[in-house]
Tab-separated table of C-alpha atoms and ligand atoms in Angstrom:
chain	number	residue	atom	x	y	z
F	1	UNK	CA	87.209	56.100	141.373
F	2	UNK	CA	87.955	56.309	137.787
F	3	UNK	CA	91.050	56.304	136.066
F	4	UNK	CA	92.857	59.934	135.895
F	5	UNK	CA	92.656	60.986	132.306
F	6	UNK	CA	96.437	62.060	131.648
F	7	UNK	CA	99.362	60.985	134.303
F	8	UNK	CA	100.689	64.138	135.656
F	9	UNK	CA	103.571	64.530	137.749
F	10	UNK	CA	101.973	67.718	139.987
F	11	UNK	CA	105.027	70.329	139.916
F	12	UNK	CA	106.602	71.241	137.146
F	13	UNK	CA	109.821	72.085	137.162
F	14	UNK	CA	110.461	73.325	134.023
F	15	UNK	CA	107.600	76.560	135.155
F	16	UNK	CA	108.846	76.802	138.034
F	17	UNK	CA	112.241	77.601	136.330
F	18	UNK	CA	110.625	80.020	133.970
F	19	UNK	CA	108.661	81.532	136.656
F	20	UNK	CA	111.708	82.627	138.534
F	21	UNK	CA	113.131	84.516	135.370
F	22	UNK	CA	110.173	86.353	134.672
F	23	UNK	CA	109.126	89.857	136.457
F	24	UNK	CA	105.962	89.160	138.486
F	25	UNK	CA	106.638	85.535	137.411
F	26	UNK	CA	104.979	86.381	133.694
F	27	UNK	CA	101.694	85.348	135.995
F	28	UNK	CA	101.782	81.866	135.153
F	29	UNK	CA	99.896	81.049	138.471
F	30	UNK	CA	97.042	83.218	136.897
F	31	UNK	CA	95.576	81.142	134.226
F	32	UNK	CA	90.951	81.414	134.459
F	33	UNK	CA	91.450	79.231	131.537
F	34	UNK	CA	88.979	81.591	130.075
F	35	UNK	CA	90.654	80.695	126.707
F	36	UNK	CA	90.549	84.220	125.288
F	37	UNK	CA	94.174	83.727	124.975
F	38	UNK	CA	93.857	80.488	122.398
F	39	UNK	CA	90.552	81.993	120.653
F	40	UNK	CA	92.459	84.564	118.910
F	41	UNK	CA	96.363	82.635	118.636
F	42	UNK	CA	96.832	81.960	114.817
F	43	UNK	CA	98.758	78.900	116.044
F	44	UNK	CA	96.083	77.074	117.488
F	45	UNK	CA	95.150	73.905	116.335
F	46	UNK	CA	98.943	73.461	114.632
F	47	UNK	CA	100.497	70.295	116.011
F	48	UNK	CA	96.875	69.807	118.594
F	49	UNK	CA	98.172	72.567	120.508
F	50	UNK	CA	97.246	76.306	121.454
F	51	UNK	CA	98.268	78.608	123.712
F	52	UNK	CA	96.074	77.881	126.632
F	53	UNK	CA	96.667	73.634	126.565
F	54	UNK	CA	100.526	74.920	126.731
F	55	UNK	CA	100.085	76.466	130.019
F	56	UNK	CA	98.044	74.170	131.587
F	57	UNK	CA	100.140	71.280	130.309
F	58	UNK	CA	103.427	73.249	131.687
F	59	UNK	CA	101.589	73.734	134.926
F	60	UNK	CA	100.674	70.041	135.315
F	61	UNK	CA	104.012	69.081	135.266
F	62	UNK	CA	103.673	67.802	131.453
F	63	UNK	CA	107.409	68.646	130.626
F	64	UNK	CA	108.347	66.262	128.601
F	65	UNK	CA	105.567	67.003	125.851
F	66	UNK	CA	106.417	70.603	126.398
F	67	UNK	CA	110.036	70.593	125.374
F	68	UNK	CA	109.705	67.935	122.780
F	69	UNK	CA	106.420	69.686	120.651
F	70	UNK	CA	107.795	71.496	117.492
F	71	UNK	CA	104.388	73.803	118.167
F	72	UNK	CA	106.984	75.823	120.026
F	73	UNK	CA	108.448	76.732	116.361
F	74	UNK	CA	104.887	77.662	115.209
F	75	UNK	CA	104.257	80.291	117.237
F	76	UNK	CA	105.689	83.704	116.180
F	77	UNK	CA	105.810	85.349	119.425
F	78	UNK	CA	103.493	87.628	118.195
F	79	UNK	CA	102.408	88.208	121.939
F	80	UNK	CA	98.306	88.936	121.103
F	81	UNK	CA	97.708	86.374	123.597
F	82	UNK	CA	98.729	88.364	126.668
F	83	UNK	CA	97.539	91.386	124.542
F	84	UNK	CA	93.959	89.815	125.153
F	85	UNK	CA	94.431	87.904	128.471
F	86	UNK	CA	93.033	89.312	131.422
F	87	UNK	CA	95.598	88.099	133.578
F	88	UNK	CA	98.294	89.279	131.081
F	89	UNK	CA	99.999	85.712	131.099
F	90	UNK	CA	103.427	85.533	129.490
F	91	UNK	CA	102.640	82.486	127.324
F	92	UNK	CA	105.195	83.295	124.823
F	93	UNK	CA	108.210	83.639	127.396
F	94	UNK	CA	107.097	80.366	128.720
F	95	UNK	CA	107.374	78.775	124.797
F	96	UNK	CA	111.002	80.587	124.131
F	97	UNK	CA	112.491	78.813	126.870
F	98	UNK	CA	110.740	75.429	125.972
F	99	UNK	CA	112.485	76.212	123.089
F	100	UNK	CA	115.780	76.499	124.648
F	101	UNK	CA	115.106	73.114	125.925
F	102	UNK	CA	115.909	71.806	122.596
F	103	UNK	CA	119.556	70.546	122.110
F	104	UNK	CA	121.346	73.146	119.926
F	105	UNK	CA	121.736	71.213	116.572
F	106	UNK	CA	117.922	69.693	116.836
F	107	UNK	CA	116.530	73.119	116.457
F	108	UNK	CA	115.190	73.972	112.695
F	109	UNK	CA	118.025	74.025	110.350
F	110	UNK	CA	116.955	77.324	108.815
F	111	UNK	CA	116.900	79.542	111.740
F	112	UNK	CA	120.257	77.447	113.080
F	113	UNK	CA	121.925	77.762	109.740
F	114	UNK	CA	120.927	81.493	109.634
F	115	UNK	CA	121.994	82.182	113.003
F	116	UNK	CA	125.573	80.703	112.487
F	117	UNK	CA	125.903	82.407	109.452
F	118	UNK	CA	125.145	85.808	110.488
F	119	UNK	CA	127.916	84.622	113.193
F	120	UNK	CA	130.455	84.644	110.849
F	121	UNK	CA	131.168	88.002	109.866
F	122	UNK	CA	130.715	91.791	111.562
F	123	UNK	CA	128.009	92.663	108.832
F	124	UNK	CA	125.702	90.229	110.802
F	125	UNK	CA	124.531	89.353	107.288
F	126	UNK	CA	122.746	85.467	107.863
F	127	UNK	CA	122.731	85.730	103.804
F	128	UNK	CA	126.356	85.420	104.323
F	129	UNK	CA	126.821	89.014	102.618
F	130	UNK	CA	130.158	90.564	103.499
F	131	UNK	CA	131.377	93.628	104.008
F	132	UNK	CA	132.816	94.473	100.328
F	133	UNK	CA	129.567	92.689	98.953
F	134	UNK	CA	127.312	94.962	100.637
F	135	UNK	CA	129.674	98.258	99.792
F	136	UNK	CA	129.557	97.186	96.315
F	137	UNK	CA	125.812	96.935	95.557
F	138	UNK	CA	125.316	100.181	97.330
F	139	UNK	CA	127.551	102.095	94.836
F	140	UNK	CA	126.754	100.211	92.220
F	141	UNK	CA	123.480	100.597	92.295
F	142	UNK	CA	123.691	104.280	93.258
F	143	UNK	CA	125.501	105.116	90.234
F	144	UNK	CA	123.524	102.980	87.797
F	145	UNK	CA	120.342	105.290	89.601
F	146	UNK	CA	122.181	108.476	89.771
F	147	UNK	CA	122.816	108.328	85.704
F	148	UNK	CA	118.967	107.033	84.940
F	149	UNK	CA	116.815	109.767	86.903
F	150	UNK	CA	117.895	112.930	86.688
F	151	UNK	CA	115.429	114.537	89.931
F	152	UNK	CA	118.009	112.182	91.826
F	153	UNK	CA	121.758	112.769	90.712
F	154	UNK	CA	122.486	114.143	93.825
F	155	UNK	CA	121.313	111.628	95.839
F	156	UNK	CA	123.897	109.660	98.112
F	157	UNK	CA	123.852	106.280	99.952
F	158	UNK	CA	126.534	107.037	102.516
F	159	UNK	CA	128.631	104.123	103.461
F	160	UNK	CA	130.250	104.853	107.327
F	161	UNK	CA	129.393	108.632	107.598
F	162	UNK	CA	130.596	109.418	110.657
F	163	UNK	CA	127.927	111.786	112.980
F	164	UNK	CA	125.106	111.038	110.378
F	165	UNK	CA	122.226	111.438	112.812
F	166	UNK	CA	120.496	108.623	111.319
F	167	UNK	CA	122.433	104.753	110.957
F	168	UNK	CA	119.722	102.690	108.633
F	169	UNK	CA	120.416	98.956	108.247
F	170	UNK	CA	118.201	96.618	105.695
F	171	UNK	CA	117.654	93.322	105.751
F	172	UNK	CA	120.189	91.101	103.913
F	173	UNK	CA	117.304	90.235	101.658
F	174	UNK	CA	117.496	93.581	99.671
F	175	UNK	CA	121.184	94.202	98.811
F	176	UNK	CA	121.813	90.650	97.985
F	177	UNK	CA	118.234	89.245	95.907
F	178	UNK	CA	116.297	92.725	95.171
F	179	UNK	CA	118.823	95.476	95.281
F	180	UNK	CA	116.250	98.238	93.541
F	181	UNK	CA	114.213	97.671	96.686
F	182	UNK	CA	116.304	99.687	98.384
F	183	UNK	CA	116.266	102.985	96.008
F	184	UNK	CA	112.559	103.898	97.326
F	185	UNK	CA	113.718	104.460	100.437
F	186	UNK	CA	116.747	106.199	99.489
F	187	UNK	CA	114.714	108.731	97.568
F	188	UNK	CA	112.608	109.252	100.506
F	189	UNK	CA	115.144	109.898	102.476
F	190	UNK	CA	116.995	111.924	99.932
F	191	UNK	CA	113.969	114.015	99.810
F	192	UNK	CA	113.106	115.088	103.355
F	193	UNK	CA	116.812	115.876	103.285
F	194	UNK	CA	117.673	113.193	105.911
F	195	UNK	CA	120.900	113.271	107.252
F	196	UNK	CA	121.997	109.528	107.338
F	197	UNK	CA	123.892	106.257	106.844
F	198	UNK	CA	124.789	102.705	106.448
F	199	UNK	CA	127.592	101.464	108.281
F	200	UNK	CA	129.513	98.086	106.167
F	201	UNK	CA	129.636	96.814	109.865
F	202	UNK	CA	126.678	95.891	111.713
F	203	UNK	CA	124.313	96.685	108.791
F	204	UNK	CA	122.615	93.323	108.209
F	205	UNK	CA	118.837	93.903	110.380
F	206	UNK	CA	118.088	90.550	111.010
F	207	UNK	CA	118.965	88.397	114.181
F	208	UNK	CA	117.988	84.840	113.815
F	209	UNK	CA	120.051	83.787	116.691
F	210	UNK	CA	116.777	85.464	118.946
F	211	UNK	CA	114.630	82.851	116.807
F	212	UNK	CA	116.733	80.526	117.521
F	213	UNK	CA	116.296	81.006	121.513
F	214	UNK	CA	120.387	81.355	121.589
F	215	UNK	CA	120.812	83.931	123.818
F	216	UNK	CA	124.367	84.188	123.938
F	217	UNK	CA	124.453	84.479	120.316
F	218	UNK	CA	121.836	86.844	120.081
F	219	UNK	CA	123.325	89.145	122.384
F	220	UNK	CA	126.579	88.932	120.681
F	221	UNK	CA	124.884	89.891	117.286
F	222	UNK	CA	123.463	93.014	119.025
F	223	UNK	CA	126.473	94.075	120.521
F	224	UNK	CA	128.080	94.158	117.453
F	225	UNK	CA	125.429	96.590	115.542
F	226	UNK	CA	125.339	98.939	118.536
F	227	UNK	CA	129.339	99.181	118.569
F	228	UNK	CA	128.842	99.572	114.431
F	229	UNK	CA	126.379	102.416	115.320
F	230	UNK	CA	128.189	104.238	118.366
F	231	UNK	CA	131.661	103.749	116.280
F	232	UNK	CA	130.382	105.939	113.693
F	233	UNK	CA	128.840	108.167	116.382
F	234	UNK	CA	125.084	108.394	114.773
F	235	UNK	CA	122.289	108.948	117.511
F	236	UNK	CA	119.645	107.565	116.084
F	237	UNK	CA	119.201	103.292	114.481
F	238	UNK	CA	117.094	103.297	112.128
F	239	UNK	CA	115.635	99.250	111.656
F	240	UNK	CA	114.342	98.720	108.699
F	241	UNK	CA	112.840	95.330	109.996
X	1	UNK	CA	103.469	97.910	116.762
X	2	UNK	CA	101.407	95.803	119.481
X	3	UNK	CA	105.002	94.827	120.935
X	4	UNK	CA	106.807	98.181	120.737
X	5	UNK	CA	105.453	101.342	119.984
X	6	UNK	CA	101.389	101.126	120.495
X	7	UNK	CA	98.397	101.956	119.116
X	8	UNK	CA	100.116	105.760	118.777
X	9	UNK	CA	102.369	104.395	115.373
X	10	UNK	CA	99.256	102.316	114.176
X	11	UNK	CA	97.613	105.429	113.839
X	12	UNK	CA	100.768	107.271	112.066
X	13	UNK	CA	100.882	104.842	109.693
X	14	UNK	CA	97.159	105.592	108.473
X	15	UNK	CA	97.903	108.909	108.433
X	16	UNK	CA	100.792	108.177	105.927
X	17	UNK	CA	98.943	105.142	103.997
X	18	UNK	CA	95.754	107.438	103.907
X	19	UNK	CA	97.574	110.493	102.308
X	20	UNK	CA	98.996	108.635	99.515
X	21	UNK	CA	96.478	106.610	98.818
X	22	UNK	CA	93.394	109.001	99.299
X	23	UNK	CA	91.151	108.330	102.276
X	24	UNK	CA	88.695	106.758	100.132
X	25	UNK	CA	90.910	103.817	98.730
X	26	UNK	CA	91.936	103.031	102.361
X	27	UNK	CA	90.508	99.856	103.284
X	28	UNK	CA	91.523	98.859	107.284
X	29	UNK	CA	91.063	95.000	107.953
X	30	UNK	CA	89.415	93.798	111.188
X	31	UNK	CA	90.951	93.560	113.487
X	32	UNK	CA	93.484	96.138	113.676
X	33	UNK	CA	96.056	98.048	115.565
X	34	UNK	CA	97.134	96.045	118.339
X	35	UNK	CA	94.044	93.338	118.381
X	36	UNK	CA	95.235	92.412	114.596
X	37	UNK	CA	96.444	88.893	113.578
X	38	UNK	CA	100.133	88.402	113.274
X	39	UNK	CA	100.942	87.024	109.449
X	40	UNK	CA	103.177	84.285	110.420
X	41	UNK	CA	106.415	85.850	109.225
X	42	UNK	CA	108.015	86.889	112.013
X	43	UNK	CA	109.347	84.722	115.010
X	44	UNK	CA	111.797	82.789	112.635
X	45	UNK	CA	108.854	80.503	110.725
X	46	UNK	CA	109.948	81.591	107.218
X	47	UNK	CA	113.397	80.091	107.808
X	48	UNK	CA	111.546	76.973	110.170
X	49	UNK	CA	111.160	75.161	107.830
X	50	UNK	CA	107.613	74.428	108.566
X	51	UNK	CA	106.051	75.516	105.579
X	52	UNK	CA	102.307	73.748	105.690
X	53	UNK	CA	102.247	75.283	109.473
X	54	UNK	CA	103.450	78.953	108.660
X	55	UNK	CA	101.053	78.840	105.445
X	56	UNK	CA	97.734	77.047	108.210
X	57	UNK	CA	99.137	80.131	110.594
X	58	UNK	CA	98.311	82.631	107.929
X	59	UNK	CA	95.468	81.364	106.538
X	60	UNK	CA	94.059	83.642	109.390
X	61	UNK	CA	95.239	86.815	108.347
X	62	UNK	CA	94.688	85.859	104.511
X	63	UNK	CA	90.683	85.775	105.357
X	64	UNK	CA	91.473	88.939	106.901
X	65	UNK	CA	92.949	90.578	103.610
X	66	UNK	CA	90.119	88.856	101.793
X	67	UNK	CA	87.141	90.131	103.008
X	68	UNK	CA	88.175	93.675	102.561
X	69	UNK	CA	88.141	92.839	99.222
X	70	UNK	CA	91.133	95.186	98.485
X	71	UNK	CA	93.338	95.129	95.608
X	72	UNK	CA	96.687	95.735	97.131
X	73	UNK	CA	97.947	95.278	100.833
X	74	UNK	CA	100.699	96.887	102.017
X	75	UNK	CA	103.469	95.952	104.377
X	76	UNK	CA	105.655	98.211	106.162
X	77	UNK	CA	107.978	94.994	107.561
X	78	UNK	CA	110.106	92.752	105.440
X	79	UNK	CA	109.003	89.426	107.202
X	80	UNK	CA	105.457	90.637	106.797
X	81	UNK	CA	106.535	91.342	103.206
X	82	UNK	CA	107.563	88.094	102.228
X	83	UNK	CA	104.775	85.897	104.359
X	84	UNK	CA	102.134	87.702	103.058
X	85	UNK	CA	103.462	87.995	99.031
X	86	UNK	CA	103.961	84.122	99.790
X	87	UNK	CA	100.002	83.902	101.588
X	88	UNK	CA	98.458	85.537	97.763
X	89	UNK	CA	100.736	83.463	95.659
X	90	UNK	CA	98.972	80.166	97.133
X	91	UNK	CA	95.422	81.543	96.320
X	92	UNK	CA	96.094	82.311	92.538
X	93	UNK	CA	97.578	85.973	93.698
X	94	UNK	CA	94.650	87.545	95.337
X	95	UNK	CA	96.092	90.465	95.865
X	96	UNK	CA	99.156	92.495	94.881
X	97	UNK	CA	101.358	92.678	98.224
X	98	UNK	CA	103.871	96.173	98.545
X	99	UNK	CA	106.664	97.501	100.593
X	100	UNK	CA	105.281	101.051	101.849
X	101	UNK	CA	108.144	103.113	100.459
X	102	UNK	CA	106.832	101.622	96.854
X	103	UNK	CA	103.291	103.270	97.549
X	104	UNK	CA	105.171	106.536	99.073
X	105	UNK	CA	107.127	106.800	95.920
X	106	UNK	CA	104.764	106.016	93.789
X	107	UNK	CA	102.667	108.852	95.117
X	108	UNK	CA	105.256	111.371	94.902
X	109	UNK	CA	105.361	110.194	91.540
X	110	UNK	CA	109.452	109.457	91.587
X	111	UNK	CA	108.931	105.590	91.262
X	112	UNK	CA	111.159	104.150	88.363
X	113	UNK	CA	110.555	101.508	85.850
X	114	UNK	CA	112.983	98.683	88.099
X	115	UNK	CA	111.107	99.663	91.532
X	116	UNK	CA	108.041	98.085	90.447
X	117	UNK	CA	108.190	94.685	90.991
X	118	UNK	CA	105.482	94.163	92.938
X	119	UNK	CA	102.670	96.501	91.366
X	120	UNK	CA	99.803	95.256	89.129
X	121	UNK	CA	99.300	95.433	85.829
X	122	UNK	CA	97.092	98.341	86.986
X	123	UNK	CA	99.472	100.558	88.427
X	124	UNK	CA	102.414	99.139	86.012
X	125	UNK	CA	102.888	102.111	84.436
X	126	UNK	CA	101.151	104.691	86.208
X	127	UNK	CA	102.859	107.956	87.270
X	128	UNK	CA	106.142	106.257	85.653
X	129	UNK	CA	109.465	108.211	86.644
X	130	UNK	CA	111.181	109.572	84.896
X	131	UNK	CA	108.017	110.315	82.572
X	132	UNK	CA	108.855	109.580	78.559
R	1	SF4	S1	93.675	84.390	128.152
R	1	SF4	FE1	94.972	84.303	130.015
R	1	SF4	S2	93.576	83.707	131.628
R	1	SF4	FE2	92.527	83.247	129.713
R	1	SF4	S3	93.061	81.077	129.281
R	1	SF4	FE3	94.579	82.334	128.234
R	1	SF4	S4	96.279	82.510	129.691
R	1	SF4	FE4	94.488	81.821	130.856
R	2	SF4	S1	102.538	84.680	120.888
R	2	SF4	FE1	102.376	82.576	120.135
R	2	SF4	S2	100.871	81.640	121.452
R	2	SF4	FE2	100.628	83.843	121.703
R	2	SF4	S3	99.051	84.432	120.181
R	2	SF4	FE3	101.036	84.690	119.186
R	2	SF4	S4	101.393	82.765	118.112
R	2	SF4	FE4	99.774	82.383	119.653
C-alpha cells in the first residue's frame, strides 16, 4: 500500500458547522466534482486554490488550510459558482464563514478599517463623512448647479424629506472625492419628477462590516439605515450600490 | 443582478443602455446576464488590500471587455465602477469606463461641462449642456 497523498483527518468539523446553518445544508454533501463550479470562478488559480479544491478540502477535514488561506479574501462572493453547479452548492457561504474563522484584527486592514469607521457615526459613512459634511456638499453643490444651468434651477436635493416616497443613499465615494457625480442622477430624477430624498442619517450605501464577515456589525449598520429610512417615513430605499 | 433581481433587470437595463445609445452601438459581452464574470470589485477586494489578486481576478472580465472591441463600457454599480476604470488604466486605458446616469444624461443632452470626467476625448464635448 502506498503512502496516502495528503493526511486527512476524515470529518470536518468546521462543514459540519456550516452545514447546520445553511437551509438544505447549502448541499455540501453534493459535490460530482464535475468542476463546472471552478471552470468559470475568476478566483481560481489565486493563492493554488478554486472553488471546487475548497470544498473538497473542507470536506476532508482540511481545516486548518481552510481557515488560514487568504483565497477566502479573493473571492467576491459573486455566487456564479452555484449559478452553474448542478447541485447548486453553496461554496461561497462555506468561504464567509472560513472567513469568520479569522481572529478579528488579522482580517485585511482595509475592509477592518472601513468597517470600524463606518461604526463610528449614524451616516454609516466608512469614508468617515459626517453628518454636517454630507449636508454641506449637497447644498453646496446644488446651489453652485442651480446658478450654472438654467433647465435645472428648480431642481432640489432634499435633505430628510419626510414621506418622500423614494430615500436614495450614495456611496461615500461621491459626496466626499467626486461630488459632480452625483448631479446626473439628480437631474434624472429631477426630470421624471421623482418624489425623493436623502436622509443625513443612514445615507452612506456601503457596508464593509458584511465584507468583513462581522455579522454583528453588519447587522447593526443595517439597522441603522432602515430606522434612517422608516424615521423619515419613505416607502421605498433606493441603493445606489 | 444574478444575486437579486434576475435575468428580468438584465434585460431592463438593455432596454435603457440600448435607447440611449442606439441599438446599433450596443455591444453585449459574452457571457452575460446571469452567466457573466463578476469584475472583482465587489465582496470587499478593493479595500483587501490584495491588489495583484483583485487585478489576476479581473483580468477575466478585462478579455471580456476586450474582445468586443468597444470603446466605452458602462457600469451601473460603483464597485464595478471603480474595478473596472482601475482594470483599463493597467492596459494603457483601453477603454473609457462610465457611470450609467453619465450616458443617460448625456443622451438627454443635459450633461454639463464638470459631469464629464470620465468621457473621451470623443464625446468631450459632444451635446455639451448648457450649449454656448
Ligand atoms: S459545480 Fe457543484 S457539483 Fe460541480 S464540482 Fe463544483 S460544487 Fe461540485
Ligand atoms: S462566489 Fe467566489 S468561489 Fe464562487 S465563482 Fe464567485 S469568486 Fe469564485
Amino acid at each position: 500500500m502506498g503512502e496516502p497523498a495528503i493526511k486527512i483527518t476524515g470529518k470536518s468539523v468546521f462543514m459540519d458547522k456550516v452545514k447546520d446553518l445553511l437551509p438544505e445544508g447549502g448541499n455540501l454533501n453534493l459535490c460530482l466534482t464535475c468542476g463546472a463550479c471552478s471552470s468559470g470562478c475568476p478566483a481560481t488559480g489565486l493563492e493554488g486554490m478554486d472553488p471546487r479544491k475548497f470544498l473538497r478540502m473542507a470536506a476532508l477535514g482540511m481545516d486548518e488550510e481552510i481557515s488560514s488561506t487568504p483565497w477566502v479574501w479573493m473571492c467576491s462572493m459573486c455566487t456564479r459558482c452555484v449559478y452553474v453547479c448542478p447541485m447548486k452548492i453553496n461554496i461561497p457561504q462555506l468561504i464567509f464563514h472560513a472567513r469568520k474563522t479569522w481572529p478579528r484584527d488579522q482580517r485585511p486592514k482595509g475592509i477592518l478599517g472601513s468597517c470600524d469607521m463606518a461604526l463610528r457615526s449614524d451616516t454609516c459613512s466608512a469614508m468617515g463623512a459626517t453628518e454636517e459634511d454630507f449636508q454641506f456638499v449637497v447644498e453646496d453643490v446644488l446651489s453652485e448647479y442651480q446658478e450654472a444651468q438654467p433647465e435645472f434651477a428648480e431642481m432640489q436635493a432634499p435633505l430628510n424629506k419626510v414621506g418622500a416616497e423614494f430615500y436614495l443613499n450614495q456611496n461615500s465615494r461621491e459626496p466626499v472625492t467626486e461630488p459632480d457625480e452625483m448631479v446626473p442622477l439628480w437631474k434624472i430624477l429631477h426630470l421624471v419628477g421623482a418624489d425623493w430624498t436623502y436622509g443625513t442619517k443612514g445615507w452612506a450605501a456601503e457596508n464593509y462590516c458584511l465584507f468583513l464577515a462581522d455579522d454583528e456589525n453588519w447587522e447593526k449598520i443595517v439597522r441603522t439605515k432602515v430606522k434612517a429610512v422608516e424615521d423619515l417615513k419613505c416607502k421605498v430605499w433606493l441603493n445606489t450600490e | 443582478m444574478r444575486k437579486s433581481f434576475g435575468d428580468p433587470v438584465a434585460d431592463d437595463l438593455r432596454f435603457v443602455v440600448k435607447t440611449v445609445v442606439g441599438e446599433e452601438n450596443f455591444i453585449d459581452m459574452a457571457p452575460n446576464k446571469s452567466n457573466n464574470y463578476c469584475c472583482g470589485g465587489g465582496g470587499g477586494y478593493l479595500q483587501s488590500g490584495y491588489t495583484d489578486a483583485r487585478r489576476a481576478y479581473g483580468s477575466l472580465k478585462a478579455e471580456q471587455i476586450l474582445a468586443t472591441g468597444a470603446a466605452y463600457c458602462i457600469t451601473p454599480c460603483h464597485n464595478c465602477h471603480a474595478q473596472v476604470h482601475d482594470l483599463s488604466e493597467i492596459r494603457e486605458h483601453a477603454w473609457q469606463t462610465v457611470h450609467l446616469w453619465t450616458i443617460i444624461c448625456l443622451a438627454l443632452g443635459i450633461l454639463g461641462e464638470n459631469e464629464r470626467e470620465y468621457l473621451g476625448d470623443d464625446l468631450k464635448e459632444v451635446l455639451m449642456y448648457p450649449a454656448e
